[in-house]
Tab-separated table of C-alpha atoms and ligand atoms in Angstrom:
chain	number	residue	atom	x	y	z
A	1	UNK	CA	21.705	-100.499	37.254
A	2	UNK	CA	19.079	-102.002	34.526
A	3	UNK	CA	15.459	-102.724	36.284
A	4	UNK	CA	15.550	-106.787	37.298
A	5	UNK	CA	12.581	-109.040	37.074
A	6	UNK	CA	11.954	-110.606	40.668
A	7	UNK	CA	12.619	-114.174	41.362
A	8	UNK	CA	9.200	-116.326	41.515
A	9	UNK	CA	8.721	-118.525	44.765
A	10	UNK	CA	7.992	-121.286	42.674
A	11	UNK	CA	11.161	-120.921	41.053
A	12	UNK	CA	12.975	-121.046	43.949
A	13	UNK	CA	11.374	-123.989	45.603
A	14	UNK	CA	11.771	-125.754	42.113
A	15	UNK	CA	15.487	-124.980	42.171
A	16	UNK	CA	15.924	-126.053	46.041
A	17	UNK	CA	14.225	-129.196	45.337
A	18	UNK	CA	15.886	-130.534	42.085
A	19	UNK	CA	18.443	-132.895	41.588
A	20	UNK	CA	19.452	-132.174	38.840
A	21	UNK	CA	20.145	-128.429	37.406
A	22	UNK	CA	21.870	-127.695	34.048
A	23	UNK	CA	22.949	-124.498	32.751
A	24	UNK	CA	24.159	-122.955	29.003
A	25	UNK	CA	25.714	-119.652	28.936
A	26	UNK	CA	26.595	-117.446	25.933
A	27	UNK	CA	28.557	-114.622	25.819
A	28	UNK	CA	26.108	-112.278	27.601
A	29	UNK	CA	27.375	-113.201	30.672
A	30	UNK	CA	30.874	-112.260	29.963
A	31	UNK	CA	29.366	-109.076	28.623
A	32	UNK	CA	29.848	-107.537	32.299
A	33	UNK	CA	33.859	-108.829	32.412
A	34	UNK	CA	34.160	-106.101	29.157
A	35	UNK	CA	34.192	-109.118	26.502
A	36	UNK	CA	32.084	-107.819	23.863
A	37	UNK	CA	29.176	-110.024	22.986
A	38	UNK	CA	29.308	-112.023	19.760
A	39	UNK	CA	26.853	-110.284	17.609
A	40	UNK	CA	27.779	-106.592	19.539
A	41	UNK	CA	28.727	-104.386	17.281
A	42	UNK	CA	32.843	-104.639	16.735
A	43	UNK	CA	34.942	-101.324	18.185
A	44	UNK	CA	38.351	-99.838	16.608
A	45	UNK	CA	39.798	-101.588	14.243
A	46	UNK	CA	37.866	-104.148	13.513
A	47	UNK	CA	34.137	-101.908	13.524
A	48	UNK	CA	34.258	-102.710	10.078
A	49	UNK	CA	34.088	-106.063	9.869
A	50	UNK	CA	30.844	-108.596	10.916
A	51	UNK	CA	31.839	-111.167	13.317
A	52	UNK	CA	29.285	-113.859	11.846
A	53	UNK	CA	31.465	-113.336	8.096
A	54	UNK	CA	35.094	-113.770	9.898
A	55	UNK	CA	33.985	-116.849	12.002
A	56	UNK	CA	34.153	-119.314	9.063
A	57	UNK	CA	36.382	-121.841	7.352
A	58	UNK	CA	35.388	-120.040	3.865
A	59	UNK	CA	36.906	-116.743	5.918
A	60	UNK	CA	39.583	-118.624	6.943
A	61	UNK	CA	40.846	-120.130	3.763
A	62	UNK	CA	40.047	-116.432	2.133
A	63	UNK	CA	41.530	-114.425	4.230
A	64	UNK	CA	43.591	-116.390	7.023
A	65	UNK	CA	45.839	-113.295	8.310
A	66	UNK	CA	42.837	-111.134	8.689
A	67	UNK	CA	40.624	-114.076	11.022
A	68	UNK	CA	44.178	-114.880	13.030
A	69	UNK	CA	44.516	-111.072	13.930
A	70	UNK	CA	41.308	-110.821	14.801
A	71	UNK	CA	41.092	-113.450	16.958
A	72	UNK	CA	44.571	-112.694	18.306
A	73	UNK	CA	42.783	-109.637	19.290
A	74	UNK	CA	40.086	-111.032	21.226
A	75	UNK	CA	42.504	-113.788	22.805
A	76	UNK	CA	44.427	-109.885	24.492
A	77	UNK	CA	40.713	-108.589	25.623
A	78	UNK	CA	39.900	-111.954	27.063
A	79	UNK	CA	43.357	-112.189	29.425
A	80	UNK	CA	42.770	-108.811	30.107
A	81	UNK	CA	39.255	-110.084	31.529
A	82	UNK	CA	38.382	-110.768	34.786
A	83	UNK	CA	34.967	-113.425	35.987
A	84	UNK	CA	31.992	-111.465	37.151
A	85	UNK	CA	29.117	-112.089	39.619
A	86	UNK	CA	27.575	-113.983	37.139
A	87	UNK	CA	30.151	-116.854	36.580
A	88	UNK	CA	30.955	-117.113	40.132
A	89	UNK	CA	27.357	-117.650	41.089
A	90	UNK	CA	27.434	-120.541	39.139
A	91	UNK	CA	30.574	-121.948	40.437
A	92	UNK	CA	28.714	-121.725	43.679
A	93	UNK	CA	25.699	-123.273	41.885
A	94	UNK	CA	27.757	-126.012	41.162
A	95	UNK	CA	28.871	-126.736	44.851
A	96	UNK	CA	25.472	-126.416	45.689
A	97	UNK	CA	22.710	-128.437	43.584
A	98	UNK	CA	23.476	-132.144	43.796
A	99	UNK	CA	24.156	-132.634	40.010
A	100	UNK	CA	25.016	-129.902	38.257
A	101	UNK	CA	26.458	-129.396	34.500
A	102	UNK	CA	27.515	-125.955	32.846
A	103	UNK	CA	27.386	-125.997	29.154
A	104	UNK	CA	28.913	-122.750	27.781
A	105	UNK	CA	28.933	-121.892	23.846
A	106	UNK	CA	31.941	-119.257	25.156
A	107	UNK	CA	35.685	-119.301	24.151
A	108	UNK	CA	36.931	-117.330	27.154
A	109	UNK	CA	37.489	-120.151	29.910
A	110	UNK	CA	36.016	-117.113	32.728
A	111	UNK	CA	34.076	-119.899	33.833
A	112	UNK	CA	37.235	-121.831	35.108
A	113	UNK	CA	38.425	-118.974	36.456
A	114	UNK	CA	35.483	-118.756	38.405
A	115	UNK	CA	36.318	-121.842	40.321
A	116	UNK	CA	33.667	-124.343	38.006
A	117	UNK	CA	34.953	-127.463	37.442
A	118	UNK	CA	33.298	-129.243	35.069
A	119	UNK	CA	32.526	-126.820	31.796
A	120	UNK	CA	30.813	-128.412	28.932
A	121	UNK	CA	32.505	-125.810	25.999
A	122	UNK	CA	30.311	-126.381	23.014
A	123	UNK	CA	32.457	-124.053	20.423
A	124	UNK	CA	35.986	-124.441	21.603
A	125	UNK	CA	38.434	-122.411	23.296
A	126	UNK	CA	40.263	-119.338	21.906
A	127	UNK	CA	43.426	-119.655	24.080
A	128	UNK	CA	44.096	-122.784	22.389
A	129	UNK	CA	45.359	-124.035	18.975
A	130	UNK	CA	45.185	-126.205	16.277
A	131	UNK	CA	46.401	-127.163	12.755
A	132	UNK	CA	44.072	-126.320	10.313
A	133	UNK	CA	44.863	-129.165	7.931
A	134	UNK	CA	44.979	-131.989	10.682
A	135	UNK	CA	43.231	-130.346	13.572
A	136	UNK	CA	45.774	-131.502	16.370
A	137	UNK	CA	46.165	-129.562	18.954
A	138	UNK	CA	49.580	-127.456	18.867
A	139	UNK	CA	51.250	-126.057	21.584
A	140	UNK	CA	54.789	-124.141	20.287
A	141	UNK	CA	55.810	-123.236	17.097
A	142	UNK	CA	58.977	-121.844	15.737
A	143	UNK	CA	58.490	-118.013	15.938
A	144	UNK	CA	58.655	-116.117	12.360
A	145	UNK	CA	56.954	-113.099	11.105
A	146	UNK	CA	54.347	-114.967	9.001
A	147	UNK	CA	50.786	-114.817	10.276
A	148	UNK	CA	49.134	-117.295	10.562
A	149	UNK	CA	52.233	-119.345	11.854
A	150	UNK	CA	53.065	-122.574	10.446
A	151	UNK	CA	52.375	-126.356	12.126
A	152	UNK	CA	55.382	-127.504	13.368
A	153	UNK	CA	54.618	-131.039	11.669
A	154	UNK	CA	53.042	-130.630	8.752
A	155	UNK	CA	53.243	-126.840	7.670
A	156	UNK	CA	49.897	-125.504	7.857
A	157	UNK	CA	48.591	-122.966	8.480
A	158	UNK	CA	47.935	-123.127	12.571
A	159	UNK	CA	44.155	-121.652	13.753
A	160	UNK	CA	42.478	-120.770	16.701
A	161	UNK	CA	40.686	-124.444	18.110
A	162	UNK	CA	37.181	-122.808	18.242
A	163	UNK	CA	33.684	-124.149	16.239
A	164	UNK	CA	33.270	-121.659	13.267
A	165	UNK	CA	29.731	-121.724	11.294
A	166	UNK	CA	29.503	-125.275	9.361
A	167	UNK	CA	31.599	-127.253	11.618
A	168	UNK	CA	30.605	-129.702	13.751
A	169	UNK	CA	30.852	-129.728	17.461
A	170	UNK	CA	33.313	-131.824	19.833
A	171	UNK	CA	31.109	-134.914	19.804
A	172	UNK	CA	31.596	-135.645	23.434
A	173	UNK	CA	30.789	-132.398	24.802
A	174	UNK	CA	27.598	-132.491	22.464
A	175	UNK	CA	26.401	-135.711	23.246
A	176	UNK	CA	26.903	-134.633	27.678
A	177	UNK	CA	25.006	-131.780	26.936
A	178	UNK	CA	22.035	-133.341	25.061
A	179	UNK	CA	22.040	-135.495	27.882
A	180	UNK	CA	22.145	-133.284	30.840
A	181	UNK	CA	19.299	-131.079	29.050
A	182	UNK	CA	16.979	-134.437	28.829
A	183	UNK	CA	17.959	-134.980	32.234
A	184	UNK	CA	17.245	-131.390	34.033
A	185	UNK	CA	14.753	-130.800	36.054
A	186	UNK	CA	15.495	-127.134	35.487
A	187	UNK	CA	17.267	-125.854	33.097
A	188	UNK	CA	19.109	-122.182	32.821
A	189	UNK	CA	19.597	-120.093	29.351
A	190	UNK	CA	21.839	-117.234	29.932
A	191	UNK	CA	22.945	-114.362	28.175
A	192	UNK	CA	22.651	-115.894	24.950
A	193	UNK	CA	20.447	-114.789	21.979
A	194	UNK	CA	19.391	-118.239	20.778
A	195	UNK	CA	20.121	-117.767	17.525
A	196	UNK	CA	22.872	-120.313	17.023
A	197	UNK	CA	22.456	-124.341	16.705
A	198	UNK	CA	22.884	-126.960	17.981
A	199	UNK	CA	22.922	-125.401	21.469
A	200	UNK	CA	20.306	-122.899	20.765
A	201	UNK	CA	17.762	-126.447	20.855
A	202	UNK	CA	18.797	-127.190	24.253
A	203	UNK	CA	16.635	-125.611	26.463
A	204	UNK	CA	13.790	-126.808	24.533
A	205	UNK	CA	14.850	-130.016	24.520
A	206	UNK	CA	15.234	-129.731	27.777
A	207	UNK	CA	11.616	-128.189	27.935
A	208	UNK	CA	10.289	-131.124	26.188
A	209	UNK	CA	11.346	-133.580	28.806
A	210	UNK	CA	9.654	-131.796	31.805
A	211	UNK	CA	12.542	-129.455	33.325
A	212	UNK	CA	11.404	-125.874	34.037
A	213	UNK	CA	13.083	-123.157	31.309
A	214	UNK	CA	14.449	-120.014	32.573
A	215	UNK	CA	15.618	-117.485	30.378
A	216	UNK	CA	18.304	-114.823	31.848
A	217	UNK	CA	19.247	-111.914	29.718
A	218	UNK	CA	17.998	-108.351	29.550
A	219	UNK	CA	16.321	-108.993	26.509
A	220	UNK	CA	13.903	-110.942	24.745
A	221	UNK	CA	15.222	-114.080	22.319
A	222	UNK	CA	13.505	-116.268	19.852
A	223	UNK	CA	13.402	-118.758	22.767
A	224	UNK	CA	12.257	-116.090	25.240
A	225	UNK	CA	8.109	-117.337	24.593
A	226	UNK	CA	8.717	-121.502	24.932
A	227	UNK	CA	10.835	-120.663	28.247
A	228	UNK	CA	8.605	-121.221	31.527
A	229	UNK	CA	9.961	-118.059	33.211
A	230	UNK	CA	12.263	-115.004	31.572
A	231	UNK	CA	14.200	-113.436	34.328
A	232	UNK	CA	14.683	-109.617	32.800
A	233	UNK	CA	18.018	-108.125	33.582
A	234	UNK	CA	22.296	-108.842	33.614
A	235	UNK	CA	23.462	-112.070	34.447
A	236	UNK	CA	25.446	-110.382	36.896
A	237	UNK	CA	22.996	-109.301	39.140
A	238	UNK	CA	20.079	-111.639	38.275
A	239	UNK	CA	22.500	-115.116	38.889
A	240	UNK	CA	23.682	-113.731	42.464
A	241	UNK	CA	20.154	-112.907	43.848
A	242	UNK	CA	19.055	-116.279	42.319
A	243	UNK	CA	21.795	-118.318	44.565
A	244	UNK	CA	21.400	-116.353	47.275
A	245	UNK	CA	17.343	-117.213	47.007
A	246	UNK	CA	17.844	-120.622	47.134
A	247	UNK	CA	20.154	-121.163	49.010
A	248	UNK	CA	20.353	-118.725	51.884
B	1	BJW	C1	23.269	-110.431	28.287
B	1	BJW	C2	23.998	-109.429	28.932
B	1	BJW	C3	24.157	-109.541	30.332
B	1	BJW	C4	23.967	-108.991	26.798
B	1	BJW	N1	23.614	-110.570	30.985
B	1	BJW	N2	22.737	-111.429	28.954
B	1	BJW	C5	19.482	-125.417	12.702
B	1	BJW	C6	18.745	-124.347	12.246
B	1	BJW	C7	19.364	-123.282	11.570
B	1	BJW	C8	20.746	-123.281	11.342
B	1	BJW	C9	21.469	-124.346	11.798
B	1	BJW	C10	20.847	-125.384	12.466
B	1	BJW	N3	21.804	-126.280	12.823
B	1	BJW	C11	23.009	-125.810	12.403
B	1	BJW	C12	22.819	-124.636	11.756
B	1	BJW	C13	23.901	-123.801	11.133
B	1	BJW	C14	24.673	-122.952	12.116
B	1	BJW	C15	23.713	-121.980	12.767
B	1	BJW	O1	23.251	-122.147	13.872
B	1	BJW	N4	23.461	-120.873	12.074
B	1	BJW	C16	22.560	-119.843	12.596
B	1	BJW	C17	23.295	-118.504	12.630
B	1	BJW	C18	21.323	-119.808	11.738
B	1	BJW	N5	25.357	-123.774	13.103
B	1	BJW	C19	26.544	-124.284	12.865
B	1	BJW	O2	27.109	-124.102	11.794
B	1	BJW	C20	27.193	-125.133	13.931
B	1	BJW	N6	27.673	-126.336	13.350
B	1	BJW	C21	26.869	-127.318	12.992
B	1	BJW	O3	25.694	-127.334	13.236
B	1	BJW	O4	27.525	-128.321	12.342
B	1	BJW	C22	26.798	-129.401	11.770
B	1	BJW	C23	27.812	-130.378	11.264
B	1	BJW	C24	27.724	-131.707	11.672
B	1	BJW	C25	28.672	-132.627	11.198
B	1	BJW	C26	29.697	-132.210	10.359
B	1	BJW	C27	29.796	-130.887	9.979
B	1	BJW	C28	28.853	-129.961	10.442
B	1	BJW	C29	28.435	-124.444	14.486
B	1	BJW	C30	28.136	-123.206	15.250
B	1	BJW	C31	29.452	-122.570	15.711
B	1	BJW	C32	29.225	-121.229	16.328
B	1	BJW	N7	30.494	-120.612	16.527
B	1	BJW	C33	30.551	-119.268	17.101
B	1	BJW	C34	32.004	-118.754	17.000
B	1	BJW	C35	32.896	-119.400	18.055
B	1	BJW	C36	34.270	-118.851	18.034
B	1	BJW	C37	34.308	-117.390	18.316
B	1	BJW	O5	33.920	-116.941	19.406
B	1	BJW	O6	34.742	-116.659	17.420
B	1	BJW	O7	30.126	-119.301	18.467
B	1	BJW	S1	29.394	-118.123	16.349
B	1	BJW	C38	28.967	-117.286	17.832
B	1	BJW	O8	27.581	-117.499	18.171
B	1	BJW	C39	29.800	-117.948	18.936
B	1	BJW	C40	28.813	-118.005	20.057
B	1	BJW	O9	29.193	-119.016	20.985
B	1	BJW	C41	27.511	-118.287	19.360
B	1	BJW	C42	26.297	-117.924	20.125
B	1	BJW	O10	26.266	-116.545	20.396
B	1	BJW	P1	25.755	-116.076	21.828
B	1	BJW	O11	26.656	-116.619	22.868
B	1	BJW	O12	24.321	-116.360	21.955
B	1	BJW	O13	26.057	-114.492	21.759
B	1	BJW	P2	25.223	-113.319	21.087
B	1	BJW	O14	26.161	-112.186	20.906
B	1	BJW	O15	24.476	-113.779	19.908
B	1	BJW	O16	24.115	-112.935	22.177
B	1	BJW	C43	24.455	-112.351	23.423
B	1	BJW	C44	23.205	-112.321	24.283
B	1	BJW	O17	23.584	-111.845	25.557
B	1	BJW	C45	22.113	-111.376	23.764
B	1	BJW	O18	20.863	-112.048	23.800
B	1	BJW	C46	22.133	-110.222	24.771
B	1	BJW	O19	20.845	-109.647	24.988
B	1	BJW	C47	22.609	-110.941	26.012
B	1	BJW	N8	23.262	-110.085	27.022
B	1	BJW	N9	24.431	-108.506	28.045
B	1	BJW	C48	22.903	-111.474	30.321
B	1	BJW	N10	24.846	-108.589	31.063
């Protein structure tokens, strides 16, 4: 097991006390359920290819068999997945601080499956989807060889209904996170690398209006110096020794 950072007292008493706790997650903390991380190099069959070039519209309109396989790939390792530690800490987070909101940037839904109820998702969700043209959500369509397959009302091509690069975000998800990151008193980033915006200005928006940051993720981010604490080590071990700190 990777060497953990210890949890501050003030951090705890800070946590025990607030009213108000928000959280984002990226895909490090699925990292322990076996989903690969986003910018983790790719295995098999798809080693070859860079996620951050097949998670576009430009990709999509290129080469729209390739991006459906792939992501019918990843839509197999995520059933196959089970929650970990991590995400069931913060389901028990969530029963536990008085107002709580999880903001995830993931695709997987392991945080439902984790028991949390109210998940903010920021890019989507892989197990469902969408017309490409009109961007309804589609739930059966006539079964044929061709991949992608077709919408069954207007004939496009169908796609996964996640946020690629250049797209905009589900407006009402965005606008509850911005305001449950102005609103925390502390405010969780964990397992992702910060790299990616809108969410990656969260926690320092969050920072801005007085919550206390707290980085979780065995390595250092761009965000890793603004945070007011980095907490060194998996989500899966780090999140469970956190609840169990605060709330014995
Ligand atoms: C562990 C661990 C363990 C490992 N425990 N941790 C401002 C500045 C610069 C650029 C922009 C900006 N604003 C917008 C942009 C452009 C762009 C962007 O951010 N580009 C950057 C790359 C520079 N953003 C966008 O295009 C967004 N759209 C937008 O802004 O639209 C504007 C608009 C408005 C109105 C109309 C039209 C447009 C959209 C972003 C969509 C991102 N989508 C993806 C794909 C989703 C579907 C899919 O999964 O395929 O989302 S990209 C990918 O990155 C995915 C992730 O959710 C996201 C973040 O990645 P994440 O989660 O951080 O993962 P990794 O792999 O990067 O990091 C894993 C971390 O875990 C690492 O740090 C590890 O150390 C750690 N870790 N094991 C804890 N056990």
């Amino acid at each position: 097991m990777s060497e953990t950072t210890p949890i501050p007292a003030e951090l705890i008493a800070r946590l025990r006390q607030a009213q108000r706790v928000t959280v984002l997650t990226g895909a490090g903390i699925s990292a322990e359920s076996g989903v690969p991380t986003f910018r983790q190099a790719q295995t098999g069959l798809w080693a070859r290819y860079d996620p951050q070039q097949l998670a576009t519209p430009q990709a999509f309109r290129r080469q729209p068999q390739l991006v459906w396989d792939w992501y019918a790939w990843r839509r197999t390792l995520v059933a196959a997945a089970e929650p970990n530690p991590g995400h069931f800490a913060l389901a028990e987070m969530e029963r536990r601080a008085p107002h709580f909101t999880l903001i995830t940037q993931n695709v997987d839904s392991l945080h439902h499956r984790a028991g949390s109820r109210a998940v903010l998702e920021l890019h989507g969700n892989i197990a469902r989807t969408k017309c490409s043209r009109e961007g309804q959500v589609v739930e059966t369509w006539p079964e044929t060889d061709e991949r992608p397959p077709r919408c069954p009302h207007c004939g496009a091509f169908l796609r996964p209904d996640v946020v690629w690069f250049g797209e905009a975000l589900p407006a009402d998800a965005l606008d509850a996170a911005i305001a449950a990151a102005r609103a925390a008193e502390v405010f969780l980033s964990v397992g992702t690398s910060g790299l990616v915006h809108p969410a990656a200005g969260l926690p320092l928006l969050a920072g801005e209006h007085g919550a206390s940051t707290v980085e979780i993720n065995p390595e250092a981010t761009p965000l890793s110096d603004e945070m007011t604490y980095c907490l060194r080590g998996p989500a899966g071990v780090v999140l469970p020794a956190l609840v169990a700190a605060v709330w014995p």
